[in-house]
Amino acid sequence: MIELTITPVPIHEYCKDHSSSPSAELMALIPATQAHAPQVAHMQVGHLEGKLLAILAQLMNAKNALEFGTFTGYSALAVAEALPKGGRVTTLDRDPRATALAQEFWKKSIHGDKIELILGDARETVRRLESEINAGTRPSYDLAFIDADKSGYDTYYEACLKLVRTGGAILVDNVLWSGAVLNPQDETDHTIHNFNEKIASDPRVEKLMLPLRDGITIMVKK
């Protein structure tokens, strides 16, 4: 599978070669995604980004994680593998076809029971999650990962500020958009650039943008 990456491919591959290998289930999910959805397989979170999410979850001693955009389930499983027994990844999506493949592979993993998939419009789902957190029936999240429709990034980010605990992490994918943010042309280019500008000046979070894969911003909620 050709991964979407802003860095030169040889550098990207060198980094992969010098990082811990993914689990057998994650490795198998890569060709399965290619076969299942060849035109959009590049959307799958790859080796390095999946490992970043997992290591960050471990460093934080995270127990509860939230994800916007499941696709075929790589990132949800990568994080679930890093969570302790009793931990949970809540992942939100609206595509039953892609998530059917995700569930197939989660069932093959001993960590699959840590994953909660909620299908539907995430804009509506987050309101329910917030109500449950406020009612004490659901814990706040330690970590959130946004990797869904770009038009919804600002909405999902604002939701994360309500759903993630103080000191928790919020990560946003595709913030470099293949470099198009440097000279925005179409609507999506401008949407991501404007989102990045908002984050850069937002005092509610500490932030770091990295040129990993297609760009990822890591934030800590104050």
mmCIF file of C-alpha atoms in Angstrom:
data_model
loop_
_atom_site.group_PDB
_atom_site.id
_atom_site.type_symbol
_atom_site.label_atom_id
_atom_site.label_comp_id
_atom_site.label_asym_id
_atom_site.label_seq_id
_atom_site.Cartn_x
_atom_site.Cartn_y
_atom_site.Cartn_z
ATOM 1 C CA MET A 1 0.000 0.000 0.000
ATOM 2 C CA ILE A 2 1.265 3.492 -0.882
ATOM 3 C CA GLU A 3 1.010 5.596 2.254
ATOM 4 C CA LEU A 4 0.093 9.261 2.094
ATOM 5 C CA THR A 5 3.156 11.041 3.478
ATOM 6 C CA ILE A 6 4.574 14.566 3.335
ATOM 7 C CA THR A 7 8.122 13.343 3.998
ATOM 8 C CA PRO A 8 10.350 11.772 1.319
ATOM 9 C CA VAL A 9 9.495 8.087 0.936
ATOM 10 C CA PRO A 10 13.050 6.838 1.728
ATOM 11 C CA ILE A 11 13.029 8.788 5.006
ATOM 12 C CA HIS A 12 9.547 7.505 5.818
ATOM 13 C CA GLU A 13 10.607 3.916 5.159
ATOM 14 C CA TYR A 14 13.816 4.360 7.193
ATOM 15 C CA CYS A 15 11.746 5.545 10.151
ATOM 16 C CA LYS A 16 9.452 2.532 9.810
ATOM 17 C CA ASP A 17 12.432 0.188 9.688
ATOM 18 C CA HIS A 18 13.759 1.638 12.932
ATOM 19 C CA SER A 19 10.481 1.570 14.850
ATOM 20 C CA SER A 20 8.722 -1.285 16.648
ATOM 21 C CA SER A 21 6.735 -3.507 14.299
ATOM 22 C CA PRO A 22 2.927 -3.539 14.324
ATOM 23 C CA SER A 23 1.086 -6.571 15.669
ATOM 24 C CA ALA A 24 0.198 -9.428 13.339
ATOM 25 C CA GLU A 25 -3.433 -8.265 13.274
ATOM 26 C CA LEU A 26 -2.446 -4.739 12.241
ATOM 27 C CA MET A 27 -0.063 -6.051 9.605
ATOM 28 C CA ALA A 28 -2.809 -8.225 8.126
ATOM 29 C CA LEU A 29 -5.247 -5.324 8.083
ATOM 30 C CA ILE A 30 -3.069 -3.356 5.643
ATOM 31 C CA PRO A 31 -3.447 -5.682 2.602
ATOM 32 C CA ALA A 32 -7.042 -6.418 3.590
ATOM 33 C CA THR A 33 -7.829 -2.696 3.383
ATOM 34 C CA GLN A 34 -6.086 -2.472 0.025
ATOM 35 C CA ALA A 35 -8.269 -5.282 -1.302
ATOM 36 C CA HIS A 36 -11.432 -3.958 0.325
ATOM 37 C CA ALA A 37 -11.115 -0.313 -0.707
ATOM 38 C CA PRO A 38 -8.236 0.123 -3.172
ATOM 39 C CA GLN A 39 -9.219 3.646 -4.246
ATOM 40 C CA VAL A 40 -9.088 5.045 -0.705
ATOM 41 C CA ALA A 41 -6.703 2.650 1.051
ATOM 42 C CA HIS A 42 -4.268 5.542 1.569
ATOM 43 C CA MET A 43 -6.724 6.847 4.178
ATOM 44 C CA GLN A 44 -5.633 4.082 6.538
ATOM 45 C CA VAL A 45 -3.463 5.224 9.421
ATOM 46 C CA GLY A 46 -0.113 3.630 8.783
ATOM 47 C CA HIS A 47 2.658 2.067 10.826
ATOM 48 C CA LEU A 48 4.293 5.230 12.193
ATOM 49 C CA GLU A 49 1.156 7.130 13.076
ATOM 50 C CA GLY A 50 -0.434 4.069 14.624
ATOM 51 C CA LYS A 51 2.679 3.533 16.720
ATOM 52 C CA LEU A 52 2.700 7.202 17.762
ATOM 53 C CA LEU A 53 -0.871 6.909 19.019
ATOM 54 C CA ALA A 54 -0.053 3.705 20.897
ATOM 55 C CA ILE A 55 3.089 5.048 22.552
ATOM 56 C CA LEU A 56 1.363 8.281 23.539
ATOM 57 C CA ALA A 57 -1.480 6.282 25.101
ATOM 58 C CA GLN A 58 1.072 4.236 27.057
ATOM 59 C CA LEU A 59 3.023 7.296 28.220
ATOM 60 C CA MET A 60 -0.205 8.891 29.442
ATOM 61 C CA ASN A 61 -1.441 5.716 31.122
ATOM 62 C CA ALA A 62 -4.598 6.345 29.127
ATOM 63 C CA LYS A 63 -7.658 4.235 29.857
ATOM 64 C CA ASN A 64 -10.247 5.856 27.604
ATOM 65 C CA ALA A 65 -9.742 7.091 24.048
ATOM 66 C CA LEU A 66 -12.052 8.700 21.509
ATOM 67 C CA GLU A 67 -11.701 8.564 17.734
ATOM 68 C CA PHE A 68 -13.455 10.448 14.939
ATOM 69 C CA GLY A 69 -13.217 8.383 11.748
ATOM 70 C CA THR A 70 -12.862 4.608 12.057
ATOM 71 C CA PHE A 71 -12.362 3.596 8.406
ATOM 72 C CA THR A 72 -11.100 -0.028 8.527
ATOM 73 C CA GLY A 73 -10.073 0.125 12.157
ATOM 74 C CA TYR A 74 -6.280 0.322 12.169
ATOM 75 C CA SER A 75 -5.899 3.278 14.525
ATOM 76 C CA ALA A 76 -8.612 2.080 16.907
ATOM 77 C CA LEU A 77 -6.905 -1.293 17.233
ATOM 78 C CA ALA A 78 -3.448 0.267 17.571
ATOM 79 C CA VAL A 79 -4.669 2.320 20.526
ATOM 80 C CA ALA A 80 -6.667 -0.563 22.024
ATOM 81 C CA GLU A 81 -3.520 -2.698 22.072
ATOM 82 C CA ALA A 82 -1.848 -0.011 24.197
ATOM 83 C CA LEU A 83 -4.657 0.376 26.721
ATOM 84 C CA PRO A 84 -4.752 -1.618 29.969
ATOM 85 C CA LYS A 85 -7.328 -4.286 30.683
ATOM 86 C CA GLY A 86 -10.670 -2.555 31.078
ATOM 87 C CA GLY A 87 -9.629 0.324 28.803
ATOM 88 C CA ARG A 88 -11.878 1.445 25.971
ATOM 89 C CA VAL A 89 -11.602 3.094 22.572
ATOM 90 C CA THR A 90 -14.835 4.756 21.440
ATOM 91 C CA THR A 91 -14.673 5.188 17.677
ATOM 92 C CA LEU A 92 -17.224 7.118 15.620
ATOM 93 C CA ASP A 93 -18.031 6.600 11.948
ATOM 94 C CA ARG A 94 -20.967 6.520 9.538
ATOM 95 C CA ASP A 95 -19.704 3.974 6.966
ATOM 96 C CA PRO A 96 -21.051 0.474 7.686
ATOM 97 C CA ARG A 97 -19.042 -1.099 4.843
ATOM 98 C CA ALA A 98 -15.593 0.058 5.965
ATOM 99 C CA THR A 99 -16.339 -0.577 9.615
ATOM 100 C CA ALA A 100 -17.533 -4.103 8.827
ATOM 101 C CA LEU A 101 -13.952 -4.930 7.851
ATOM 102 C CA ALA A 102 -12.735 -3.202 11.000
ATOM 103 C CA GLN A 103 -14.964 -5.356 13.190
ATOM 104 C CA GLU A 104 -13.828 -8.494 11.395
ATOM 105 C CA PHE A 105 -10.225 -7.788 12.362
ATOM 106 C CA TRP A 106 -11.005 -6.575 15.861
ATOM 107 C CA LYS A 107 -12.598 -9.964 16.550
ATOM 108 C CA LYS A 108 -9.283 -11.621 15.705
ATOM 109 C CA SER A 109 -7.459 -9.612 18.361
ATOM 110 C CA ILE A 110 -7.421 -10.214 22.104
ATOM 111 C CA HIS A 111 -7.801 -6.443 22.421
ATOM 112 C CA GLY A 112 -10.878 -6.197 20.217
ATOM 113 C CA ASP A 113 -13.285 -6.165 23.154
ATOM 114 C CA LYS A 114 -11.822 -2.803 24.210
ATOM 115 C CA ILE A 115 -13.309 -1.123 21.116
ATOM 116 C CA GLU A 116 -16.771 0.459 21.069
ATOM 117 C CA LEU A 117 -18.004 1.414 17.589
ATOM 118 C CA ILE A 118 -20.803 3.965 17.319
ATOM 119 C CA LEU A 119 -22.245 4.374 13.827
ATOM 120 C CA GLY A 120 -24.062 7.567 12.876
ATOM 121 C CA ASP A 121 -23.522 11.296 12.577
ATOM 122 C CA ALA A 122 -20.679 12.155 14.951
ATOM 123 C CA ARG A 123 -22.115 15.629 15.462
ATOM 124 C CA GLU A 124 -25.101 14.014 17.135
ATOM 125 C CA THR A 125 -23.127 11.274 18.878
ATOM 126 C CA VAL A 126 -20.869 13.726 20.704
ATOM 127 C CA ARG A 127 -23.881 15.393 22.301
ATOM 128 C CA ARG A 128 -24.914 12.046 23.761
ATOM 129 C CA LEU A 129 -21.379 11.339 24.948
ATOM 130 C CA GLU A 130 -21.224 14.744 26.643
ATOM 131 C CA SER A 131 -24.538 14.083 28.402
ATOM 132 C CA GLU A 132 -23.276 10.714 29.641
ATOM 133 C CA ILE A 133 -20.031 12.250 30.917
ATOM 134 C CA ASN A 134 -21.940 14.994 32.697
ATOM 135 C CA ALA A 135 -24.262 12.384 34.226
ATOM 136 C CA GLY A 136 -21.310 10.334 35.454
ATOM 137 C CA THR A 137 -22.216 7.262 33.394
ATOM 138 C CA ARG A 138 -19.203 7.597 31.095
ATOM 139 C CA PRO A 139 -15.685 8.718 32.039
ATOM 140 C CA SER A 140 -13.989 11.670 30.362
ATOM 141 C CA TYR A 141 -11.503 10.748 27.670
ATOM 142 C CA ASP A 142 -7.753 10.786 28.158
ATOM 143 C CA LEU A 143 -6.987 10.966 24.457
ATOM 144 C CA ALA A 144 -8.864 11.881 21.270
ATOM 145 C CA PHE A 145 -7.886 11.406 17.628
ATOM 146 C CA ILE A 146 -9.589 13.330 14.818
ATOM 147 C CA ASP A 147 -9.277 11.743 11.380
ATOM 148 C CA ALA A 148 -12.670 12.161 9.728
ATOM 149 C CA ASP A 149 -14.321 14.491 7.194
ATOM 150 C CA LYS A 150 -12.316 17.693 7.030
ATOM 151 C CA SER A 151 -15.411 19.899 6.987
ATOM 152 C CA GLY A 152 -16.173 18.642 10.483
ATOM 153 C CA TYR A 153 -12.736 19.218 12.016
ATOM 154 C CA ASP A 154 -13.677 22.378 13.896
ATOM 155 C CA THR A 155 -16.883 20.816 15.247
ATOM 156 C CA TYR A 156 -15.048 17.681 16.373
ATOM 157 C CA TYR A 157 -12.264 19.722 17.951
ATOM 158 C CA GLU A 158 -14.705 21.828 19.962
ATOM 159 C CA ALA A 159 -16.438 18.633 21.064
ATOM 160 C CA CYS A 160 -13.121 17.179 22.207
ATOM 161 C CA LEU A 161 -12.530 20.174 24.449
ATOM 162 C CA LYS A 162 -15.686 19.143 26.317
ATOM 163 C CA LEU A 163 -15.110 15.384 26.244
ATOM 164 C CA VAL A 164 -11.372 15.182 27.004
ATOM 165 C CA ARG A 165 -10.119 15.732 30.544
ATOM 166 C CA THR A 166 -7.793 18.560 31.514
ATOM 167 C CA GLY A 167 -4.274 17.386 30.719
ATOM 168 C CA GLY A 168 -5.582 14.983 28.093
ATOM 169 C CA ALA A 169 -4.361 14.827 24.508
ATOM 170 C CA ILE A 170 -6.097 15.743 21.257
ATOM 171 C CA LEU A 171 -4.503 14.692 17.971
ATOM 172 C CA VAL A 172 -5.580 15.815 14.505
ATOM 173 C CA ASP A 173 -4.519 14.072 11.288
ATOM 174 C CA ASN A 174 -3.883 15.393 7.749
ATOM 175 C CA VAL A 175 -3.097 18.932 8.898
ATOM 176 C CA LEU A 176 -0.596 19.461 6.056
ATOM 177 C CA TRP A 177 -2.967 18.110 3.392
ATOM 178 C CA SER A 178 -0.170 17.061 1.018
ATOM 179 C CA GLY A 179 1.328 20.546 1.378
ATOM 180 C CA ALA A 180 -1.768 22.303 0.030
ATOM 181 C CA VAL A 181 -2.042 24.366 3.228
ATOM 182 C CA LEU A 182 0.942 26.427 2.020
ATOM 183 C CA ASN A 183 -1.037 27.743 -0.945
ATOM 184 C CA PRO A 184 -4.728 26.887 -0.419
ATOM 185 C CA GLN A 185 -6.772 26.607 -3.604
ATOM 186 C CA ASP A 186 -9.979 24.643 -3.107
ATOM 187 C CA GLU A 187 -12.495 24.609 -0.272
ATOM 188 C CA THR A 188 -10.883 21.757 1.636
ATOM 189 C CA ASP A 189 -7.441 23.385 1.414
ATOM 190 C CA HIS A 190 -8.853 26.546 2.971
ATOM 191 C CA THR A 191 -10.816 24.597 5.600
ATOM 192 C CA ILE A 192 -7.714 22.841 6.888
ATOM 193 C CA HIS A 193 -5.543 25.960 6.670
ATOM 194 C CA ASN A 194 -8.124 27.984 8.620
ATOM 195 C CA PHE A 195 -8.399 25.199 11.197
ATOM 196 C CA ASN A 196 -4.612 25.185 11.613
ATOM 197 C CA GLU A 197 -4.610 28.962 12.058
ATOM 198 C CA LYS A 198 -7.270 28.656 14.758
ATOM 199 C CA ILE A 199 -5.306 26.016 16.656
ATOM 200 C CA ALA A 200 -2.086 28.023 16.411
ATOM 201 C CA SER A 201 -3.679 30.902 18.341
ATOM 202 C CA ASP A 202 -5.961 28.895 20.649
ATOM 203 C CA PRO A 203 -4.922 29.459 24.303
ATOM 204 C CA ARG A 204 -6.964 26.464 25.475
ATOM 205 C CA VAL A 205 -4.312 24.001 24.295
ATOM 206 C CA GLU A 206 -0.573 23.500 24.045
ATOM 207 C CA LYS A 207 0.172 22.320 20.532
ATOM 208 C CA LEU A 208 2.859 20.804 18.326
ATOM 209 C CA MET A 209 2.497 20.224 14.581
ATOM 210 C CA LEU A 210 4.694 17.475 13.145
ATOM 211 C CA PRO A 211 5.416 16.545 9.493
ATOM 212 C CA LEU A 212 4.640 12.904 10.195
ATOM 213 C CA ARG A 213 2.875 11.141 7.340
ATOM 214 C CA ASP A 214 0.446 13.856 6.072
ATOM 215 C CA GLY A 215 0.960 16.059 9.117
ATOM 216 C CA ILE A 216 -0.355 15.585 12.640
ATOM 217 C CA THR A 217 -0.973 18.140 15.377
ATOM 218 C CA ILE A 218 -0.654 16.985 18.969
ATOM 219 C CA MET A 219 -2.359 19.084 21.645
ATOM 220 C CA VAL A 220 -2.673 19.011 25.423
ATOM 221 C CA LYS A 221 -5.894 20.446 26.839
ATOM 222 C CA LYS A 222 -5.218 23.042 29.530
#
